[in-house]
mmCIF file of C-alpha atoms in Angstrom:
data_model
loop_
_atom_site.group_PDB
_atom_site.id
_atom_site.type_symbol
_atom_site.label_atom_id
_atom_site.label_comp_id
_atom_site.label_asym_id
_atom_site.label_seq_id
_atom_site.Cartn_x
_atom_site.Cartn_y
_atom_site.Cartn_z
ATOM 1 C CA MET A 129 0.107 26.294 47.902
ATOM 2 C CA ALA A 130 3.858 26.213 47.242
ATOM 3 C CA PRO A 131 5.784 28.718 49.384
ATOM 4 C CA ARG A 132 7.433 31.575 47.222
ATOM 5 C CA GLY A 133 10.586 33.590 48.200
ATOM 6 C CA LEU A 134 13.706 33.056 50.234
ATOM 7 C CA VAL A 135 13.712 29.404 51.746
ATOM 8 C CA LEU A 136 16.076 29.038 54.592
ATOM 9 C CA GLY A 137 17.943 25.749 54.341
ATOM 10 C CA THR A 138 18.644 24.227 57.786
ATOM 11 C CA VAL A 139 21.364 21.492 57.029
ATOM 12 C CA GLN A 140 23.906 23.861 58.744
ATOM 13 C CA LEU A 141 21.773 23.956 61.945
ATOM 14 C CA GLY A 142 21.882 20.271 62.427
ATOM 15 C CA THR A 143 25.261 19.422 60.792
ATOM 16 C CA GLU A 144 28.820 20.720 60.049
ATOM 17 C CA TYR A 145 28.282 21.931 56.483
ATOM 18 C CA GLY A 146 29.719 24.295 53.777
ATOM 19 C CA ILE A 147 33.234 24.784 52.469
ATOM 20 C CA ALA A 148 33.245 28.566 53.495
ATOM 21 C CA ASN A 149 31.708 27.849 57.049
ATOM 22 C CA ARG A 150 34.131 29.036 59.495
ATOM 23 C CA THR A 151 32.087 29.384 62.503
ATOM 24 C CA GLY A 152 30.955 25.767 62.514
ATOM 25 C CA ARG A 153 27.328 24.548 63.676
ATOM 26 C CA PRO A 154 25.405 26.989 65.946
ATOM 27 C CA ALA A 155 24.620 25.828 69.516
ATOM 28 C CA PRO A 156 20.967 24.708 69.731
ATOM 29 C CA GLN A 157 19.585 27.863 71.331
ATOM 30 C CA ASP A 158 21.418 29.958 68.755
ATOM 31 C CA ALA A 159 19.751 27.901 65.946
ATOM 32 C CA ILE A 160 16.372 28.416 67.644
ATOM 33 C CA ASP A 161 17.014 32.041 67.966
ATOM 34 C CA LEU A 162 18.211 32.210 64.300
ATOM 35 C CA LEU A 163 14.800 30.402 63.127
ATOM 36 C CA GLN A 164 12.803 32.907 65.229
ATOM 37 C CA SER A 165 14.706 35.789 63.584
ATOM 38 C CA ALA A 166 14.175 34.310 60.286
ATOM 39 C CA ALA A 167 10.374 34.062 60.829
ATOM 40 C CA ARG A 168 10.297 37.699 61.916
ATOM 41 C CA GLY A 169 12.573 38.673 59.087
ATOM 42 C CA GLY A 170 10.245 37.553 56.092
ATOM 43 C CA VAL A 171 11.723 34.216 55.190
ATOM 44 C CA ALA A 172 9.126 32.330 52.961
ATOM 45 C CA ALA A 173 9.643 28.717 54.343
ATOM 46 C CA LEU A 174 12.226 26.246 55.793
ATOM 47 C CA ASP A 175 13.937 23.548 54.054
ATOM 48 C CA THR A 176 14.958 20.409 56.218
ATOM 49 C CA ALA A 177 15.286 16.655 56.047
ATOM 50 C CA PRO A 178 15.483 13.715 58.491
ATOM 51 C CA GLY A 179 19.217 13.543 57.495
ATOM 52 C CA TYR A 180 20.077 16.873 58.562
ATOM 53 C CA GLY A 181 21.153 15.865 62.065
ATOM 54 C CA ASP A 182 18.631 17.409 64.705
ATOM 55 C CA ALA A 183 17.447 20.343 62.172
ATOM 56 C CA GLU A 184 13.953 18.982 62.479
ATOM 57 C CA GLU A 185 13.759 19.006 66.133
ATOM 58 C CA LEU A 186 15.270 22.396 66.329
ATOM 59 C CA ILE A 187 12.537 23.719 64.087
ATOM 60 C CA GLY A 188 9.913 22.086 66.267
ATOM 61 C CA SER A 189 11.515 23.703 69.533
ATOM 62 C CA ALA A 190 11.484 27.034 67.792
ATOM 63 C CA GLY A 191 7.723 27.092 67.409
ATOM 64 C CA VAL A 192 7.806 29.124 64.281
ATOM 65 C CA ALA A 193 4.794 29.178 61.880
ATOM 66 C CA LEU A 194 6.739 29.128 58.660
ATOM 67 C CA PRO A 195 5.787 26.568 56.075
ATOM 68 C CA VAL A 196 8.066 23.686 55.980
ATOM 69 C CA CYS A 197 9.434 21.414 53.052
ATOM 70 C CA THR A 198 11.022 18.166 54.269
ATOM 71 C CA LYS A 199 12.220 15.147 52.687
ATOM 72 C CA ILE A 200 11.737 11.345 52.655
ATOM 73 C CA ALA A 201 14.820 9.706 54.053
ATOM 74 C CA ALA A 202 16.517 7.701 51.407
ATOM 75 C CA GLY A 203 15.455 4.069 51.635
ATOM 76 C CA ALA A 204 12.709 4.767 54.198
ATOM 77 C CA GLU A 205 9.147 3.924 53.916
ATOM 78 C CA PRO A 206 7.524 7.318 52.753
ATOM 79 C CA ALA A 207 4.634 7.175 55.494
ATOM 80 C CA ARG A 208 6.982 6.222 58.326
ATOM 81 C CA SER A 209 9.526 8.856 57.205
ATOM 82 C CA LEU A 210 6.559 11.645 57.161
ATOM 83 C CA GLU A 211 5.329 10.343 60.593
ATOM 84 C CA GLY A 212 8.933 10.927 62.099
ATOM 85 C CA SER A 213 9.342 14.222 60.545
ATOM 86 C CA LEU A 214 6.011 15.528 61.611
ATOM 87 C CA ARG A 215 6.528 14.423 65.226
ATOM 88 C CA ARG A 216 10.154 16.212 65.272
ATOM 89 C CA LEU A 217 8.718 19.244 63.615
ATOM 90 C CA ARG A 218 5.789 19.387 66.107
ATOM 91 C CA ARG A 219 3.131 20.068 63.173
ATOM 92 C CA ASP A 220 0.383 18.407 61.468
ATOM 93 C CA SER A 221 1.422 18.887 57.920
ATOM 94 C CA VAL A 222 4.276 19.939 55.523
ATOM 95 C CA GLU A 223 3.890 22.117 52.361
ATOM 96 C CA VAL A 224 6.232 19.945 50.367
ATOM 97 C CA LEU A 225 7.449 16.398 50.964
ATOM 98 C CA PHE A 226 10.518 15.811 48.674
ATOM 99 C CA LEU A 227 11.778 12.563 47.445
ATOM 100 C CA HIS A 228 15.507 12.638 48.626
ATOM 101 C CA ASP A 229 16.591 9.819 46.471
ATOM 102 C CA PRO A 230 16.329 11.041 42.981
ATOM 103 C CA GLU A 231 17.288 7.484 41.687
ATOM 104 C CA VAL A 232 13.723 6.388 42.186
ATOM 105 C CA LEU A 233 12.769 8.631 39.356
ATOM 106 C CA GLU A 234 14.885 6.640 37.047
ATOM 107 C CA GLY A 235 13.164 3.238 37.836
ATOM 108 C CA ASP A 236 10.662 3.121 40.658
ATOM 109 C CA GLY A 237 10.607 -0.832 40.778
ATOM 110 C CA ASP A 238 9.146 -0.941 44.286
ATOM 111 C CA GLY A 239 6.570 1.828 44.033
ATOM 112 C CA VAL A 240 8.143 4.130 46.341
ATOM 113 C CA ILE A 241 6.668 7.064 44.342
ATOM 114 C CA ASP A 242 3.148 5.839 44.537
ATOM 115 C CA ARG A 243 3.349 5.239 48.086
ATOM 116 C CA ALA A 244 4.511 8.720 48.668
ATOM 117 C CA ALA A 245 2.069 10.326 46.213
ATOM 118 C CA VAL A 246 -0.854 8.903 48.391
ATOM 119 C CA LEU A 247 0.314 11.010 51.229
ATOM 120 C CA VAL A 248 -0.548 14.174 49.440
ATOM 121 C CA GLY A 249 -3.685 15.754 51.221
ATOM 122 C CA GLU A 250 -4.293 17.079 54.509
ATOM 123 C CA ARG A 251 -0.767 16.216 55.766
ATOM 124 C CA VAL A 252 1.296 17.060 52.495
ATOM 125 C CA GLY A 253 0.688 19.840 50.033
ATOM 126 C CA LEU A 254 2.727 18.699 47.343
ATOM 127 C CA LEU A 255 5.121 15.736 46.626
ATOM 128 C CA GLY A 256 8.343 17.009 45.301
ATOM 129 C CA ALA A 257 11.577 15.513 43.811
ATOM 130 C CA SER A 258 14.979 16.664 45.161
ATOM 131 C CA VAL A 259 17.333 16.272 42.182
ATOM 132 C CA TYR A 260 20.948 16.547 41.183
ATOM 133 C CA THR A 261 21.246 16.266 37.365
ATOM 134 C CA PRO A 262 19.358 17.562 34.445
ATOM 135 C CA ALA A 263 18.299 13.955 33.522
ATOM 136 C CA GLN A 264 16.826 13.589 36.953
ATOM 137 C CA PHE A 265 15.063 17.073 36.536
ATOM 138 C CA ALA A 266 13.602 16.099 33.195
ATOM 139 C CA ALA A 267 12.178 12.853 34.650
ATOM 140 C CA ALA A 268 10.661 14.765 37.482
ATOM 141 C CA LEU A 269 8.997 17.207 34.855
ATOM 142 C CA SER A 270 7.644 14.132 33.045
ATOM 143 C CA ASP A 271 6.126 12.481 36.203
ATOM 144 C CA ASP A 272 2.539 13.678 37.016
ATOM 145 C CA ARG A 273 2.860 12.628 40.636
ATOM 146 C CA ILE A 274 5.570 15.239 41.223
ATOM 147 C CA GLY A 275 4.372 18.708 42.013
ATOM 148 C CA ALA A 276 7.600 20.530 42.818
ATOM 149 C CA ILE A 277 11.377 20.123 42.123
ATOM 150 C CA GLN A 278 14.317 21.078 43.985
ATOM 151 C CA ALA A 279 17.614 21.172 42.096
ATOM 152 C CA PRO A 280 20.921 22.897 42.184
ATOM 153 C CA ALA A 281 21.708 25.803 40.018
ATOM 154 C CA SER A 282 23.987 28.741 40.024
ATOM 155 C CA ALA A 283 26.249 31.057 37.985
ATOM 156 C CA ALA A 284 28.632 28.271 37.824
ATOM 157 C CA ASP A 285 25.954 25.505 37.058
ATOM 158 C CA GLN A 286 23.765 26.685 34.357
ATOM 159 C CA ARG A 287 22.693 23.288 32.863
ATOM 160 C CA LEU A 288 19.000 23.746 33.709
ATOM 161 C CA VAL A 289 18.926 26.964 31.925
ATOM 162 C CA ARG A 290 20.926 25.960 28.735
ATOM 163 C CA ASP A 291 18.900 22.666 28.439
ATOM 164 C CA GLY A 292 15.598 24.695 28.570
ATOM 165 C CA LEU A 293 14.411 22.737 31.597
ATOM 166 C CA LEU A 294 13.468 25.898 33.671
ATOM 167 C CA GLU A 295 11.584 27.107 30.752
ATOM 168 C CA ARG A 296 9.754 23.672 30.700
ATOM 169 C CA ALA A 297 9.005 23.810 34.335
ATOM 170 C CA ALA A 298 7.400 27.251 34.067
ATOM 171 C CA ALA A 299 5.326 26.314 31.149
ATOM 172 C CA GLU A 300 3.928 23.275 33.082
ATOM 173 C CA GLY A 301 3.393 25.180 36.239
ATOM 174 C CA LYS A 302 5.670 22.991 38.503
ATOM 175 C CA PRO A 303 7.357 25.170 41.142
ATOM 176 C CA VAL A 304 11.231 25.119 41.177
ATOM 177 C CA TYR A 305 13.411 25.538 44.347
ATOM 178 C CA LEU A 306 17.042 26.316 43.558
ATOM 179 C CA ARG A 307 19.702 25.183 45.857
ATOM 180 C CA SER A 308 23.442 25.688 45.750
ATOM 181 C CA VAL A 309 23.427 29.141 44.466
ATOM 182 C CA PHE A 310 26.624 29.731 46.687
ATOM 183 C CA LEU A 311 27.837 26.240 46.072
ATOM 184 C CA GLN A 312 28.408 25.856 49.741
ATOM 185 C CA GLY A 313 29.931 29.175 49.921
ATOM 186 C CA ALA A 314 32.676 28.388 47.425
ATOM 187 C CA LEU A 315 31.270 31.061 45.011
ATOM 188 C CA LEU A 316 31.599 33.502 47.828
ATOM 189 C CA LEU A 317 35.297 33.052 48.128
ATOM 190 C CA ALA A 318 38.062 35.378 46.421
ATOM 191 C CA PRO A 319 39.777 33.666 43.588
ATOM 192 C CA GLY A 320 42.914 33.140 45.683
ATOM 193 C CA GLU A 321 41.039 31.369 48.503
ATOM 194 C CA LEU A 322 39.679 28.715 46.206
ATOM 195 C CA PRO A 323 41.022 25.130 47.175
ATOM 196 C CA PRO A 324 43.010 23.304 44.556
ATOM 197 C CA HIS A 325 40.028 21.011 43.455
ATOM 198 C CA LEU A 326 37.868 24.021 42.849
ATOM 199 C CA THR A 327 39.984 26.368 40.831
ATOM 200 C CA GLY A 328 37.788 25.622 38.016
ATOM 201 C CA LEU A 329 35.582 28.129 39.600
ATOM 202 C CA GLN A 330 37.954 30.953 39.151
ATOM 203 C CA PRO A 331 36.315 32.603 35.981
ATOM 204 C CA VAL A 332 32.950 32.672 37.837
ATOM 205 C CA VAL A 333 34.091 34.127 40.927
ATOM 206 C CA GLU A 334 36.085 36.801 39.073
ATOM 207 C CA ARG A 335 33.016 37.648 36.928
ATOM 208 C CA VAL A 336 30.716 37.755 39.937
ATOM 209 C CA GLY A 337 33.119 39.670 41.958
ATOM 210 C CA ALA A 338 33.460 42.439 39.120
ATOM 211 C CA LEU A 339 29.802 42.618 38.805
ATOM 212 C CA ALA A 340 29.361 43.085 42.574
ATOM 213 C CA ARG A 341 31.820 45.910 42.433
ATOM 214 C CA GLU A 342 29.913 47.299 39.510
ATOM 215 C CA ARG A 343 26.756 47.135 41.494
ATOM 216 C CA HIS A 344 28.234 48.200 44.831
ATOM 217 C CA GLU A 345 26.796 45.029 46.277
ATOM 218 C CA PRO A 346 28.124 41.942 47.881
ATOM 219 C CA MET A 347 28.776 38.846 45.614
ATOM 220 C CA GLY A 348 25.984 37.068 47.309
ATOM 221 C CA HIS A 349 23.367 39.705 46.019
ATOM 222 C CA VAL A 350 24.496 39.030 42.333
ATOM 223 C CA LEU A 351 24.482 35.275 42.839
ATOM 224 C CA VAL A 352 20.971 35.365 44.503
ATOM 225 C CA ALA A 353 19.399 37.698 42.046
ATOM 226 C CA PHE A 354 20.655 35.804 39.030
ATOM 227 C CA ALA A 355 18.974 32.557 40.493
ATOM 228 C CA ARG A 356 15.917 34.266 41.750
ATOM 229 C CA ASP A 357 14.816 35.709 38.347
ATOM 230 C CA LEU A 358 15.388 32.582 36.290
ATOM 231 C CA PRO A 359 12.120 31.265 34.708
ATOM 232 C CA GLY A 360 9.944 28.981 36.931
ATOM 233 C CA VAL A 361 11.803 29.704 40.141
ATOM 234 C CA ALA A 362 9.527 29.809 43.180
ATOM 235 C CA GLY A 363 12.066 29.987 45.668
ATOM 236 C CA VAL A 364 15.806 30.122 46.401
ATOM 237 C CA VAL A 365 17.105 28.057 49.222
ATOM 238 C CA VAL A 366 20.032 29.423 51.135
ATOM 239 C CA GLY A 367 21.407 28.416 54.470
ATOM 240 C CA ALA A 368 22.869 30.370 57.387
ATOM 241 C CA GLU A 369 24.679 29.893 60.506
ATOM 242 C CA SER A 370 23.704 33.094 62.115
ATOM 243 C CA ALA A 371 20.889 35.741 62.279
ATOM 244 C CA ASP A 372 23.260 38.035 60.530
ATOM 245 C CA GLN A 373 23.513 35.684 57.651
ATOM 246 C CA VAL A 374 19.813 35.266 57.561
ATOM 247 C CA ASP A 375 19.565 39.080 57.370
ATOM 248 C CA GLN A 376 22.220 39.201 54.488
ATOM 249 C CA ASN A 377 20.286 36.511 52.552
ATOM 250 C CA LEU A 378 17.030 38.391 52.893
ATOM 251 C CA ARG A 379 18.607 41.643 51.412
ATOM 252 C CA ALA A 380 20.260 39.646 48.673
ATOM 253 C CA PHE A 381 16.836 38.207 47.828
ATOM 254 C CA ALA A 382 15.436 41.609 47.698
ATOM 255 C CA ALA A 383 18.342 42.991 45.524
ATOM 256 C CA PRO A 384 17.400 44.778 42.078
ATOM 257 C CA SER A 385 17.452 42.484 39.293
ATOM 258 C CA LEU A 386 20.538 42.157 37.115
ATOM 259 C CA THR A 387 20.579 44.514 34.129
ATOM 260 C CA THR A 388 20.219 42.691 30.708
ATOM 261 C CA THR A 389 24.136 43.357 30.327
ATOM 262 C CA GLN A 390 25.066 41.830 33.607
ATOM 263 C CA ARG A 391 22.793 38.854 33.128
ATOM 264 C CA ASP A 392 24.337 38.341 29.674
ATOM 265 C CA ALA A 393 27.724 38.525 31.298
ATOM 266 C CA VAL A 394 26.827 35.753 33.675
ATOM 267 C CA MET A 395 25.180 33.686 30.998
ATOM 268 C CA ALA A 396 28.258 33.953 28.907
ATOM 269 C CA LEU A 397 30.547 31.953 31.527
ATOM 270 C CA PRO A 398 31.737 28.816 30.519
ATOM 271 C CA SER A 399 30.192 25.826 32.054
ATOM 272 C CA ALA A 400 32.218 24.556 35.055
ATOM 273 C CA ASP A 401 33.192 20.796 35.190
ATOM 274 C CA GLU A 402 30.501 18.468 36.762
ATOM 275 C CA GLY A 403 33.136 17.453 39.281
ATOM 276 C CA VAL A 404 33.450 20.996 40.371
ATOM 277 C CA VAL A 405 29.723 21.837 40.543
ATOM 278 C CA ASP A 406 28.579 18.839 42.237
ATOM 279 C CA PRO A 407 29.782 18.637 45.887
ATOM 280 C CA ARG A 408 29.166 15.016 46.152
ATOM 281 C CA ARG A 409 32.187 14.556 43.976
ATOM 282 C CA TRP A 410 34.489 16.954 45.837
ATOM 283 C CA VAL A 411 36.052 14.046 48.050
ATOM 284 C CA ALA A 412 37.131 12.128 45.062
ATOM 285 C CA THR A 413 38.665 15.133 43.280
ATOM 286 C CA ARG A 414 40.715 16.538 45.976
#
């Protein structure tokens, strides 16, 4: 069964990550303590990948009983990638195994998806696709082998909402896990703190900041509540560098829903340029 709730992203535990990360990667024991705190606090699952440094090893060392979603390393043989992940995670199975290379959805000439799909069973609950674009999301929706989808969406990136893709996923019963709801922390910055290549986010952070003041909540609560209540969303993936941040994220996930007026105010925001909402393109635009 697909996990539902707040999913702790672990890329920050194994690598330096996040534009607003001022503390850096936690020490290994601190990361283990964070994972154990997350399990006690009510996190629904962990999201990791072979490419996240030693994040999988840290999860294995922490010994937590949380469901785990991991990924097939880009270019790797699916069975071999899974074996390595299970060994590092010190477990017999994972709830979701995501394809980490969404381009295979656009032309799987070498049969990667078929070879990944046969792994579903005792060791893999669902085969998923981790995607970046609405076109890739639509391709995953149309593929019967794909049982779950992870994709970016936020107050600044509402393409999946406006294209009706989340509604389609809900209708088809494919659970969706939204990531980048904070856009690597950029949406938590004050307008004056945005770097030059992200000034296109200013209308978003101003609107979210105003709503946060209206609700007497942190900005993160507004951003998570908006994503959490979108159609078809089974979970929201949010990372953390400390146990305190995990607690903040859990409180954000439990925050009251936005009112209709507040949600409409977020939905009315103009779409940010793709070069702004896709962190893969930030280096090229700096």
